[in-house]
Amino acid sequence: MAEAHRTTDRTDTGARTGPVRTARAARTARGRTPRPAWRNWAGNVTVRPARSVAPASTEELAAAVRAAAADGLTVKAAGTGHSFTAAAATDGLLIRPERLTGIRKVDPAAGTVTAAAGTTLKHLNQALASHGLSLANMGDIMEQTVSGAVSTGTHGTGRDSASIAAQLTGLELVTADGSVLTCSATGNPEVFAAARVGLGALGVISSVTFAVQPQFWLTAREEPMSFARVTAEFDQLVAENEHFEFYWFPHTGNCNTKRNNRSLGPAAPLGRLSGWIDDELLSNGVFGAACAVGRAVPAAVPGIARLSSRALSARTYTDIPYKVFTSPRRVRFMEMEYALPREAAVGALRELRALVERSDFRVSFPVEVRTAPADDIPLSTASGRDTAYLAVHMYRGTPYRAYFSAAERIMTAHGGRPHWGKLHSRDAAYLAGVYPQFAEFTALRDRLDPGRLFTNAYLRRVLGS
């Protein structure tokens, strides 16, 4: 395996160099008002695009792409900024999502729903619920746009049901020449296969079509479990549950587990008060305050971790899927996540625990472990193999580079694939070795965007020039 590069917190904006940038800098220096900035959710990426637009239709989007190409500007589309990488950064044309929203078509007979690219997962799920429909699986937050979520490989946890991108049956893509491709397994199938997790490198998605199911009940069972037990029984817990995940609290031997399984009902949602206490007061309010204390006094972190790991008690509830899969996440953090072959997960996690115990790292955020079945998407982190995900976090404002770099060395030793929207230091040379269809994706990119209209510094690093 390639040696791990040092993780940096340098803003990777993809800014252009040369006379154009120099002239812009000179105008600013003469007193010109700086262009408005765009920042991501975590606050670690800031860019000032030359131009930004918020198209309300596919036609307006295509026109904006053509105009940018004519003016020599690169193009990137931003979602709600929930990526920690600079995947959406540009100093050219930034396409904003707020007007390209809404449900375009609901087809219960076909089991599909089409949404405009800027529609948030929250809006999508609320609309699905109003039609008695649901996604099969999703991640634990729903603030992202549908196009941003699929393009970066957003996922939840599942024994049989895969990432959000794997639930697509079609998409609409504006390409570098301003044309619009309608893509599915039967129309432009090679583009559809790759663009489901396309990193914005093949074009700008204008709409996506999901396979959906009649709404069902999910029963969640959350309970504390020791690190020793959950790692010893990991394979069994994954096999016996439709959706299993757990959190390990560094500096402790404690974990919190969550098992979600389909149920006949009836609904038994969390009580308003008890839900607020667990999900808002403890998981956000108290936890955020504890993280702030740990940032100010790092020596206090192990003790805080022991208290935090015991704060949440066992609970069981039943509700419609998106209300079980998701929960509020208000404490801001930095994150790195790697997808490993499932059989490597427990060993890698034990190595990570040993790393924390022998180091002076002070880690206030739990490590999250989830799973996904193999899929057939070229740049999906679960492409071609049953997968386990290990995600490490650090509270925003605390030093994270050394911890993430050390954790990354463990992950890459197991052939790990970094989440495209989360911090990592991998480059195209490494990624070509862990993705069997990497060359097929880059060849398609060469065909669809030979002039690199949709490039930036992040894509140059992870896909090559």
CSV table of C-alpha atoms in Angstrom, one decimal:
chain,number,residue,atom,x,y,z
A,1,MET,CA,0.0,0.0,0.0
A,2,ALA,CA,1.1,3.6,-0.6
A,3,GLU,CA,2.4,5.3,2.5
A,4,ALA,CA,-0.2,7.6,4.1
A,5,HIS,CA,0.2,11.2,3.3
A,6,ARG,CA,-0.1,13.7,6.1
A,7,THR,CA,-3.7,14.9,6.5
A,8,THR,CA,-3.9,18.7,6.3
A,9,ASP,CA,-6.5,21.2,7.2
A,10,ARG,CA,-5.5,23.4,4.3
A,11,THR,CA,-8.6,24.7,2.5
A,12,ASP,CA,-8.6,22.8,-0.9
A,13,THR,CA,-10.4,25.3,-3.0
A,14,GLY,CA,-9.3,24.4,-6.5
A,15,ALA,CA,-8.4,28.1,-7.1
A,16,ARG,CA,-6.9,28.8,-10.5
A,17,THR,CA,-3.5,30.2,-10.9
A,18,GLY,CA,-1.8,32.5,-13.4
A,19,PRO,CA,-2.7,35.9,-14.9
A,20,VAL,CA,-6.4,35.6,-14.4
A,21,ARG,CA,-6.1,35.0,-10.7
A,22,THR,CA,-3.3,37.7,-10.4
A,23,ALA,CA,-5.5,40.3,-12.1
A,24,ARG,CA,-8.4,39.5,-9.8
A,25,ALA,CA,-6.2,39.8,-6.7
A,26,ALA,CA,-4.9,43.2,-8.0
A,27,ARG,CA,-8.5,44.5,-8.4
A,28,THR,CA,-9.3,43.4,-4.9
A,29,ALA,CA,-6.1,45.1,-3.6
A,30,ARG,CA,-7.3,48.4,-5.3
A,31,GLY,CA,-10.4,48.4,-3.1
A,32,ARG,CA,-12.8,46.2,-5.0
A,33,THR,CA,-15.4,44.6,-2.7
A,34,PRO,CA,-14.4,40.9,-2.3
A,35,ARG,CA,-16.8,38.4,-3.8
A,36,PRO,CA,-19.3,36.7,-1.3
A,37,ALA,CA,-17.9,33.6,0.3
A,38,TRP,CA,-19.4,30.1,0.4
A,39,ARG,CA,-18.6,27.9,3.4
A,40,ASN,CA,-19.3,24.3,4.2
A,41,TRP,CA,-21.1,23.1,7.3
A,42,ALA,CA,-18.0,22.3,9.3
A,43,GLY,CA,-16.4,25.7,8.4
A,44,ASN,CA,-13.1,24.2,7.1
A,45,VAL,CA,-13.7,25.1,3.4
A,46,THR,CA,-14.3,28.6,2.2
A,47,VAL,CA,-14.3,29.8,-1.4
A,48,ARG,CA,-15.1,33.0,-3.2
A,49,PRO,CA,-16.5,32.0,-6.7
A,50,ALA,CA,-16.3,34.4,-9.6
A,51,ARG,CA,-20.0,33.9,-10.2
A,52,SER,CA,-22.8,32.0,-8.5
A,53,VAL,CA,-26.2,31.1,-9.9
A,54,ALA,CA,-29.3,29.4,-8.5
A,55,PRO,CA,-31.1,27.9,-11.5
A,56,ALA,CA,-34.8,26.9,-11.1
A,57,SER,CA,-34.9,24.4,-14.0
A,58,THR,CA,-32.8,22.0,-16.0
A,59,GLU,CA,-32.9,24.5,-18.9
A,60,GLU,CA,-31.6,27.3,-16.7
A,61,LEU,CA,-28.9,25.0,-15.3
A,62,ALA,CA,-27.8,24.0,-18.8
A,63,ALA,CA,-27.6,27.6,-19.9
A,64,ALA,CA,-25.5,28.5,-16.9
A,65,VAL,CA,-23.1,25.7,-17.7
A,66,ARG,CA,-22.8,26.8,-21.4
A,67,ALA,CA,-22.2,30.4,-20.3
A,68,ALA,CA,-19.5,29.5,-17.9
A,69,ALA,CA,-17.7,27.4,-20.5
A,70,ALA,CA,-17.8,30.3,-22.9
A,71,ASP,CA,-16.3,32.6,-20.3
A,72,GLY,CA,-13.6,30.2,-19.4
A,73,LEU,CA,-14.9,29.4,-15.9
A,74,THR,CA,-14.8,26.0,-14.2
A,75,VAL,CA,-18.2,24.8,-12.8
A,76,LYS,CA,-19.1,23.1,-9.5
A,77,ALA,CA,-22.4,22.5,-7.9
A,78,ALA,CA,-22.8,23.0,-4.1
A,79,GLY,CA,-25.4,21.2,-2.0
A,80,THR,CA,-25.9,22.1,1.7
A,81,GLY,CA,-22.1,21.9,2.4
A,82,HIS,CA,-22.1,18.8,4.5
A,83,SER,CA,-19.0,17.4,2.9
A,84,PHE,CA,-15.8,18.0,4.8
A,85,THR,CA,-13.7,17.9,1.7
A,86,ALA,CA,-13.5,20.6,-0.9
A,87,ALA,CA,-15.4,18.5,-3.5
A,88,ALA,CA,-17.7,21.4,-4.3
A,89,ALA,CA,-15.1,24.2,-4.2
A,90,THR,CA,-14.5,26.5,-7.1
A,91,ASP,CA,-13.3,29.9,-8.0
A,92,GLY,CA,-15.3,29.8,-11.2
A,93,LEU,CA,-19.1,29.3,-11.4
A,94,LEU,CA,-20.8,27.9,-8.2
A,95,ILE,CA,-24.2,26.5,-8.8
A,96,ARG,CA,-26.4,26.8,-5.7
A,97,PRO,CA,-29.2,24.4,-5.0
A,98,GLU,CA,-31.9,26.4,-3.4
A,99,ARG,CA,-34.2,27.0,-6.4
A,100,LEU,CA,-33.7,23.6,-8.1
A,101,THR,CA,-36.0,21.8,-5.7
A,102,GLY,CA,-39.2,19.8,-5.4
A,103,ILE,CA,-40.8,16.5,-6.3
A,104,ARG,CA,-41.1,16.2,-10.1
A,105,LYS,CA,-43.0,12.9,-10.3
A,106,VAL,CA,-44.4,10.2,-8.0
A,107,ASP,CA,-45.2,6.9,-9.6
A,108,PRO,CA,-46.5,4.4,-7.0
A,109,ALA,CA,-47.2,1.8,-9.6
A,110,ALA,CA,-43.6,1.8,-10.8
A,111,GLY,CA,-42.3,2.4,-7.3
A,112,THR,CA,-40.3,5.5,-8.2
A,113,VAL,CA,-40.1,9.1,-7.2
A,114,THR,CA,-38.2,11.8,-9.1
A,115,ALA,CA,-36.8,14.8,-7.3
A,116,ALA,CA,-35.0,17.9,-8.5
A,117,ALA,CA,-31.3,17.9,-7.5
A,118,GLY,CA,-31.5,20.6,-4.8
A,119,THR,CA,-34.3,18.9,-2.9
A,120,THR,CA,-33.1,18.0,0.6
A,121,LEU,CA,-33.5,14.5,1.9
A,122,LYS,CA,-35.7,15.9,4.6
A,123,HIS,CA,-38.1,17.3,2.0
A,124,LEU,CA,-37.9,14.1,0.0
A,125,ASN,CA,-38.8,11.9,3.0
A,126,GLN,CA,-41.6,14.1,4.1
A,127,ALA,CA,-43.1,14.0,0.6
A,128,LEU,CA,-42.7,10.3,0.4
A,129,ALA,CA,-44.4,9.9,3.7
A,130,SER,CA,-47.4,11.9,2.5
A,131,HIS,CA,-47.7,9.4,-0.4
A,132,GLY,CA,-47.3,6.4,1.9
A,133,LEU,CA,-43.9,5.6,0.5
A,134,SER,CA,-40.3,5.3,1.8
A,135,LEU,CA,-36.7,4.8,0.9
A,136,ALA,CA,-35.3,1.4,1.9
A,137,ASN,CA,-32.4,2.9,3.7
A,138,MET,CA,-30.6,6.2,4.5
A,139,GLY,CA,-28.0,7.8,6.6
A,140,ASP,CA,-28.5,9.4,10.0
A,141,ILE,CA,-29.0,13.0,8.9
A,142,MET,CA,-31.2,14.4,6.2
A,143,GLU,CA,-30.1,18.0,5.6
A,144,GLN,CA,-28.1,17.1,2.4
A,145,THR,CA,-29.5,17.7,-1.1
A,146,VAL,CA,-30.3,14.5,-2.9
A,147,SER,CA,-27.7,15.2,-5.6
A,148,GLY,CA,-25.0,15.9,-3.0
A,149,ALA,CA,-25.9,12.8,-1.1
A,150,VAL,CA,-25.7,10.4,-4.0
A,151,SER,CA,-22.7,12.1,-5.6
A,152,THR,CA,-20.4,11.6,-2.6
A,153,GLY,CA,-21.7,8.1,-1.7
A,154,THR,CA,-23.7,9.0,1.5
A,155,HIS,CA,-24.9,5.8,3.2
A,156,GLY,CA,-26.5,4.4,6.3
A,157,THR,CA,-26.1,0.9,7.6
A,158,GLY,CA,-27.7,-2.2,6.3
A,159,ARG,CA,-27.3,-6.0,5.9
A,160,ASP,CA,-29.2,-6.1,2.6
A,161,SER,CA,-30.0,-2.5,1.7
A,162,ALA,CA,-27.3,-0.3,0.4
A,163,SER,CA,-26.4,3.4,0.0
A,164,ILE,CA,-28.7,6.1,-1.2
A,165,ALA,CA,-27.0,6.1,-4.6
A,166,ALA,CA,-27.6,2.3,-5.0
A,167,GLN,CA,-31.4,3.1,-4.7
A,168,LEU,CA,-31.4,5.2,-7.9
A,169,THR,CA,-33.1,4.0,-11.0
A,170,GLY,CA,-32.4,7.1,-13.1
A,171,LEU,CA,-30.8,10.6,-13.2
A,172,GLU,CA,-30.6,13.6,-15.4
A,173,LEU,CA,-27.1,15.0,-16.1
A,174,VAL,CA,-26.0,18.3,-17.6
A,175,THR,CA,-22.7,17.7,-19.4
A,176,ALA,CA,-19.8,19.9,-20.3
A,177,ASP,CA,-21.3,20.9,-23.7
A,178,GLY,CA,-24.5,22.0,-22.0
A,179,SER,CA,-26.5,19.0,-23.3
A,180,VAL,CA,-28.8,17.0,-21.0
A,181,LEU,CA,-28.5,13.3,-20.7
A,182,THR,CA,-31.3,11.2,-19.3
A,183,CYS,CA,-29.6,8.1,-17.7
A,184,SER,CA,-30.9,4.8,-16.5
A,185,ALA,CA,-30.0,1.1,-16.8
A,186,THR,CA,-31.5,1.2,-20.3
A,187,GLY,CA,-30.6,4.7,-21.5
A,188,ASN,CA,-27.0,5.8,-21.4
A,189,PRO,CA,-26.3,2.9,-19.0
A,190,GLU,CA,-22.6,3.4,-18.8
A,191,VAL,CA,-23.1,7.0,-17.7
A,192,PHE,CA,-25.8,6.0,-15.2
A,193,ALA,CA,-23.6,3.3,-13.7
A,194,ALA,CA,-20.8,5.8,-13.0
A,195,ALA,CA,-22.7,9.0,-12.3
A,196,ARG,CA,-24.6,7.6,-9.3
A,197,VAL,CA,-21.4,8.3,-7.3
A,198,GLY,CA,-19.8,10.8,-9.7
A,199,LEU,CA,-18.2,13.4,-7.4
A,200,GLY,CA,-19.4,16.1,-9.8
A,201,ALA,CA,-16.7,15.1,-12.2
A,202,LEU,CA,-19.0,14.0,-15.1
A,203,GLY,CA,-21.5,16.9,-15.1
A,204,VAL,CA,-24.1,18.5,-12.9
A,205,ILE,CA,-27.0,16.4,-11.8
A,206,SER,CA,-30.4,18.1,-12.3
A,207,SER,CA,-32.7,15.4,-11.0
A,208,VAL,CA,-32.6,11.9,-9.6
A,209,THR,CA,-35.2,9.1,-9.6
A,210,PHE,CA,-35.3,6.7,-6.6
A,211,ALA,CA,-36.7,3.3,-6.2
A,212,VAL,CA,-39.1,3.5,-3.3
A,213,GLN,CA,-41.3,1.1,-1.3
A,214,PRO,CA,-44.6,1.2,0.4
A,215,GLN,CA,-44.1,2.8,3.8
A,216,PHE,CA,-43.3,0.3,6.6
A,217,TRP,CA,-42.6,0.4,10.3
A,218,LEU,CA,-39.1,0.1,11.8
A,219,THR,CA,-38.5,-0.9,15.4
A,220,ALA,CA,-35.3,0.5,16.9
A,221,ARG,CA,-33.6,-1.1,19.8
A,222,GLU,CA,-30.8,0.9,21.3
A,223,GLU,CA,-28.7,-0.4,24.2
A,224,PRO,CA,-25.3,-0.1,25.8
A,225,MET,CA,-22.9,-3.0,25.2
A,226,SER,CA,-19.3,-3.6,26.1
A,227,PHE,CA,-16.5,-3.2,23.5
A,228,ALA,CA,-15.5,-6.8,24.1
A,229,ARG,CA,-19.0,-8.2,23.5
A,230,VAL,CA,-19.8,-6.1,20.5
A,231,THR,CA,-16.6,-7.0,18.7
A,232,ALA,CA,-16.9,-10.7,19.6
A,233,GLU,CA,-20.5,-10.8,18.3
A,234,PHE,CA,-20.1,-8.4,15.4
A,235,ASP,CA,-20.8,-10.8,12.6
A,236,GLN,CA,-23.8,-12.3,14.4
A,237,LEU,CA,-25.2,-8.9,15.2
A,238,VAL,CA,-24.9,-7.8,11.5
A,239,ALA,CA,-26.4,-11.1,10.3
A,240,GLU,CA,-29.4,-11.0,12.6
A,241,ASN,CA,-30.4,-7.4,12.0
A,242,GLU,CA,-31.5,-5.6,8.9
A,243,HIS,CA,-29.7,-2.5,10.1
A,244,PHE,CA,-27.0,-2.6,12.8
A,245,GLU,CA,-24.5,0.0,13.9
A,246,PHE,CA,-22.6,0.9,17.0
A,247,TYR,CA,-20.5,3.7,18.6
A,248,TRP,CA,-17.4,3.1,20.6
A,249,PHE,CA,-16.4,5.8,23.1
A,250,PRO,CA,-12.6,6.2,23.0
A,251,HIS,CA,-10.8,6.0,26.4
A,252,THR,CA,-13.5,3.5,27.5
A,253,GLY,CA,-14.6,-0.1,27.0
A,254,ASN,CA,-18.1,1.1,26.3
A,255,CYS,CA,-20.3,1.1,23.2
A,256,ASN,CA,-23.8,2.1,22.3
A,257,THR,CA,-25.6,-0.2,19.8
A,258,LYS,CA,-28.6,0.4,17.5
A,259,ARG,CA,-30.6,-2.4,15.8
A,260,ASN,CA,-33.4,-1.4,13.3
A,261,ASN,CA,-35.7,-4.1,12.0
A,262,ARG,CA,-39.0,-4.0,10.1
A,263,SER,CA,-42.0,-4.4,12.3
A,264,LEU,CA,-45.8,-5.1,11.9
A,265,GLY,CA,-46.4,-2.1,14.2
A,266,PRO,CA,-48.2,-0.4,15.6
A,267,ALA,CA,-46.4,2.9,15.9
A,268,ALA,CA,-44.7,3.4,19.3
A,269,PRO,CA,-42.7,6.6,18.7
A,270,LEU,CA,-40.4,8.2,21.3
A,271,GLY,CA,-42.3,10.3,23.8
A,272,ARG,CA,-41.9,14.0,23.2
A,273,LEU,CA,-40.2,14.6,26.5
A,274,SER,CA,-38.1,11.4,26.6
A,275,GLY,CA,-37.0,12.0,23.0
A,276,TRP,CA,-36.1,15.6,23.7
A,277,ILE,CA,-34.0,14.5,26.7
A,278,ASP,CA,-32.1,11.8,24.8
A,279,ASP,CA,-31.7,13.4,21.4
A,280,GLU,CA,-31.5,17.1,22.2
A,281,LEU,CA,-30.5,17.6,25.8
A,282,LEU,CA,-28.1,14.7,26.2
A,283,SER,CA,-26.9,14.0,22.6
A,284,ASN,CA,-26.6,17.6,21.6
A,285,GLY,CA,-26.8,20.1,24.5
A,286,VAL,CA,-24.9,18.2,27.2
A,287,PHE,CA,-22.6,16.5,24.8
A,288,GLY,CA,-21.7,19.7,23.1
A,289,ALA,CA,-20.9,21.3,26.4
A,290,ALA,CA,-18.8,18.3,27.4
A,291,CYS,CA,-16.9,18.6,24.1
A,292,ALA,CA,-16.3,22.3,24.7
A,293,VAL,CA,-14.9,21.5,28.1
A,294,GLY,CA,-12.6,18.8,26.6
A,295,ARG,CA,-11.4,21.3,24.0
A,296,ALA,CA,-10.4,23.7,26.8
A,297,VAL,CA,-9.0,21.1,29.1
A,298,PRO,CA,-7.8,18.0,27.1
A,299,ALA,CA,-6.8,16.1,30.3
A,300,ALA,CA,-10.5,16.0,31.2
A,301,VAL,CA,-11.5,14.1,28.0
A,302,PRO,CA,-11.1,10.5,29.3
A,303,GLY,CA,-13.2,11.2,32.3
A,304,ILE,CA,-15.9,13.0,30.2
A,305,ALA,CA,-15.9,10.0,27.8
A,306,ARG,CA,-16.6,7.6,30.6
A,307,LEU,CA,-19.5,9.7,31.8
A,308,SER,CA,-20.8,10.3,28.2
A,309,SER,CA,-20.7,6.6,27.4
A,310,ARG,CA,-23.0,5.8,30.4
A,311,ALA,CA,-25.4,8.7,29.8
A,312,LEU,CA,-27.7,7.0,27.3
A,313,SER,CA,-29.8,4.2,28.6
A,314,ALA,CA,-31.6,1.4,26.6
A,315,ARG,CA,-34.7,2.3,24.7
A,316,THR,CA,-37.0,0.8,22.1
A,317,TYR,CA,-39.4,2.6,19.7
A,318,THR,CA,-41.3,2.0,16.5
A,319,ASP,CA,-41.9,4.7,13.8
A,320,ILE,CA,-41.8,5.3,10.0
A,321,PRO,CA,-38.4,4.7,8.5
A,322,TYR,CA,-36.9,8.2,8.2
A,323,LYS,CA,-37.8,9.0,11.8
A,324,VAL,CA,-35.9,6.0,13.0
A,325,PHE,CA,-32.9,6.2,10.6
A,326,THR,CA,-32.2,9.9,11.3
A,327,SER,CA,-31.5,12.0,14.4
A,328,PRO,CA,-30.5,15.6,15.0
A,329,ARG,CA,-26.8,16.4,14.8
A,330,ARG,CA,-26.2,19.9,16.1
A,331,VAL,CA,-22.7,19.5,17.6
A,332,ARG,CA,-20.2,20.4,14.8
A,333,PHE,CA,-17.1,18.3,14.2
A,334,MET,CA,-14.5,17.2,11.7
A,335,GLU,CA,-14.8,13.6,10.3
A,336,MET,CA,-12.8,11.0,8.4
A,337,GLU,CA,-14.4,7.7,7.4
A,338,TYR,CA,-13.0,4.7,5.7
A,339,ALA,CA,-14.8,1.7,4.1
A,340,LEU,CA,-13.0,-1.6,4.8
A,341,PRO,CA,-13.7,-5.2,3.7
A,342,ARG,CA,-16.2,-6.3,6.3
A,343,GLU,CA,-14.0,-9.1,7.5
A,344,ALA,CA,-11.3,-6.5,8.4
A,345,ALA,CA,-13.6,-4.2,10.5
A,346,VAL,CA,-13.1,-5.7,14.0
A,347,GLY,CA,-9.3,-6.1,13.6
A,348,ALA,CA,-9.0,-2.5,12.4
A,349,LEU,CA,-11.2,-1.2,15.3
A,350,ARG,CA,-9.1,-3.1,17.8
A,351,GLU,CA,-6.0,-1.5,16.3
A,352,LEU,CA,-7.6,1.9,16.6
A,353,ARG,CA,-8.4,1.3,20.2
A,354,ALA,CA,-4.8,0.3,20.9
A,355,LEU,CA,-3.6,3.4,19.1
A,356,VAL,CA,-5.7,5.7,21.3
A,357,GLU,CA,-4.6,3.9,24.5
A,358,ARG,CA,-0.9,4.1,23.8
A,359,SER,CA,-1.0,7.7,22.6
A,360,ASP,CA,-1.7,11.1,24.1
A,361,PHE,CA,-4.7,11.7,21.8
A,362,ARG,CA,-7.7,13.0,23.6
A,363,VAL,CA,-10.8,12.0,21.6
A,364,SER,CA,-14.2,13.2,22.9
A,365,PHE,CA,-16.3,11.9,19.9
A,366,PRO,CA,-17.3,8.3,19.6
A,367,VAL,CA,-16.1,6.1,16.7
A,368,GLU,CA,-19.0,5.0,14.5
A,369,VAL,CA,-19.2,1.6,12.9
A,370,ARG,CA,-21.7,0.7,10.1
A,371,THR,CA,-22.1,-1.9,7.3
A,372,ALA,CA,-23.3,-2.1,3.7
A,373,PRO,CA,-23.7,-4.9,1.2
A,374,ALA,CA,-21.6,-4.9,-2.0
A,375,ASP,CA,-22.9,-2.9,-4.9
A,376,ASP,CA,-22.0,-2.4,-8.6
A,377,ILE,CA,-21.3,1.4,-8.6
A,378,PRO,CA,-17.7,2.0,-9.8
A,379,LEU,CA,-16.7,4.6,-7.2
A,380,SER,CA,-19.1,3.5,-4.4
A,381,THR,CA,-17.1,2.8,-1.3
A,382,ALA,CA,-18.9,-0.6,-1.2
A,383,SER,CA,-18.2,-1.4,-4.9
A,384,GLY,CA,-17.7,-5.1,-5.3
A,385,ARG,CA,-17.3,-6.0,-1.6
A,386,ASP,CA,-19.3,-6.3,1.6
A,387,THR,CA,-18.2,-3.4,3.6
A,388,ALA,CA,-17.8,-2.0,7.1
A,389,TYR,CA,-17.4,1.7,7.7
A,390,LEU,CA,-15.2,3.1,10.5
A,391,ALA,CA,-15.7,6.9,11.1
A,392,VAL,CA,-13.5,8.9,13.4
A,393,HIS,CA,-14.5,12.4,14.6
A,394,MET,CA,-13.1,15.3,16.5
A,395,TYR,CA,-15.0,18.3,17.9
A,396,ARG,CA,-14.6,21.3,15.7
A,397,GLY,CA,-11.8,23.6,16.9
A,398,THR,CA,-9.7,20.8,18.4
A,399,PRO,CA,-6.5,19.5,16.8
A,400,TYR,CA,-7.4,16.5,14.6
A,401,ARG,CA,-4.6,16.0,12.0
A,402,ALA,CA,-2.4,13.7,14.0
A,403,TYR,CA,-5.2,11.5,15.2
A,404,PHE,CA,-6.7,11.3,11.7
A,405,SER,CA,-3.4,10.6,10.1
A,406,ALA,CA,-2.6,7.8,12.5
A,407,ALA,CA,-6.1,6.3,12.0
A,408,GLU,CA,-5.7,6.6,8.3
A,409,ARG,CA,-2.5,4.5,8.3
A,410,ILE,CA,-4.6,1.7,10.0
A,411,MET,CA,-7.4,2.0,7.4
A,412,THR,CA,-5.1,2.0,4.4
A,413,ALA,CA,-3.2,-1.0,5.7
A,414,HIS,CA,-6.5,-2.9,5.3
A,415,GLY,CA,-7.2,-1.6,1.8
A,416,GLY,CA,-9.6,1.1,3.0
A,417,ARG,CA,-11.5,3.4,0.7
A,418,PRO,CA,-12.0,6.9,2.1
A,419,HIS,CA,-15.5,8.5,2.0
A,420,TRP,CA,-15.5,11.0,-0.8
A,421,GLY,CA,-17.0,13.7,1.3
A,422,LYS,CA,-14.9,13.3,4.4
A,423,LEU,CA,-11.4,14.2,5.2
A,424,HIS,CA,-8.6,12.0,3.9
A,425,SER,CA,-5.2,12.3,2.2
A,426,ARG,CA,-5.5,9.7,-0.6
A,427,ASP,CA,-4.7,10.5,-4.2
A,428,ALA,CA,-5.4,8.9,-7.6
A,429,ALA,CA,-2.4,6.6,-7.4
A,430,TYR,CA,-3.7,5.0,-4.2
A,431,LEU,CA,-7.4,5.0,-5.2
A,432,ALA,CA,-6.7,3.3,-8.5
A,433,GLY,CA,-5.4,0.4,-6.5
A,434,VAL,CA,-8.5,-0.1,-4.3
A,435,TYR,CA,-11.2,0.5,-6.9
A,436,PRO,CA,-11.2,-2.1,-9.7
A,437,GLN,CA,-13.3,0.1,-12.0
A,438,PHE,CA,-11.3,3.3,-11.3
A,439,ALA,CA,-9.8,3.4,-14.9
A,440,GLU,CA,-13.3,2.9,-16.4
A,441,PHE,CA,-14.6,5.9,-14.5
A,442,THR,CA,-11.7,8.1,-15.5
A,443,ALA,CA,-12.0,7.0,-19.1
A,444,LEU,CA,-15.7,8.1,-19.0
A,445,ARG,CA,-14.7,11.4,-17.5
A,446,ASP,CA,-12.2,11.9,-20.4
A,447,ARG,CA,-15.1,11.3,-22.8
A,448,LEU,CA,-17.7,13.5,-21.1
A,449,ASP,CA,-15.4,16.3,-19.9
A,450,PRO,CA,-12.2,16.3,-21.9
A,451,GLY,CA,-11.6,20.0,-21.1
A,452,ARG,CA,-12.1,19.5,-17.4
A,453,LEU,CA,-14.9,22.1,-17.0
A,454,PHE,CA,-16.0,20.4,-13.8
A,455,THR,CA,-12.6,20.1,-12.2
A,456,ASN,CA,-11.1,21.5,-9.0
A,457,ALA,CA,-8.1,20.8,-6.8
A,458,TYR,CA,-9.9,18.0,-4.9
A,459,LEU,CA,-10.7,16.2,-8.2
A,460,ARG,CA,-7.2,16.7,-9.5
A,461,ARG,CA,-5.9,14.9,-6.4
A,462,VAL,CA,-8.3,12.0,-6.2
A,463,LEU,CA,-8.9,11.4,-10.0
A,464,GLY,CA,-5.8,12.8,-11.6
A,465,SER,CA,-5.5,15.6,-14.1
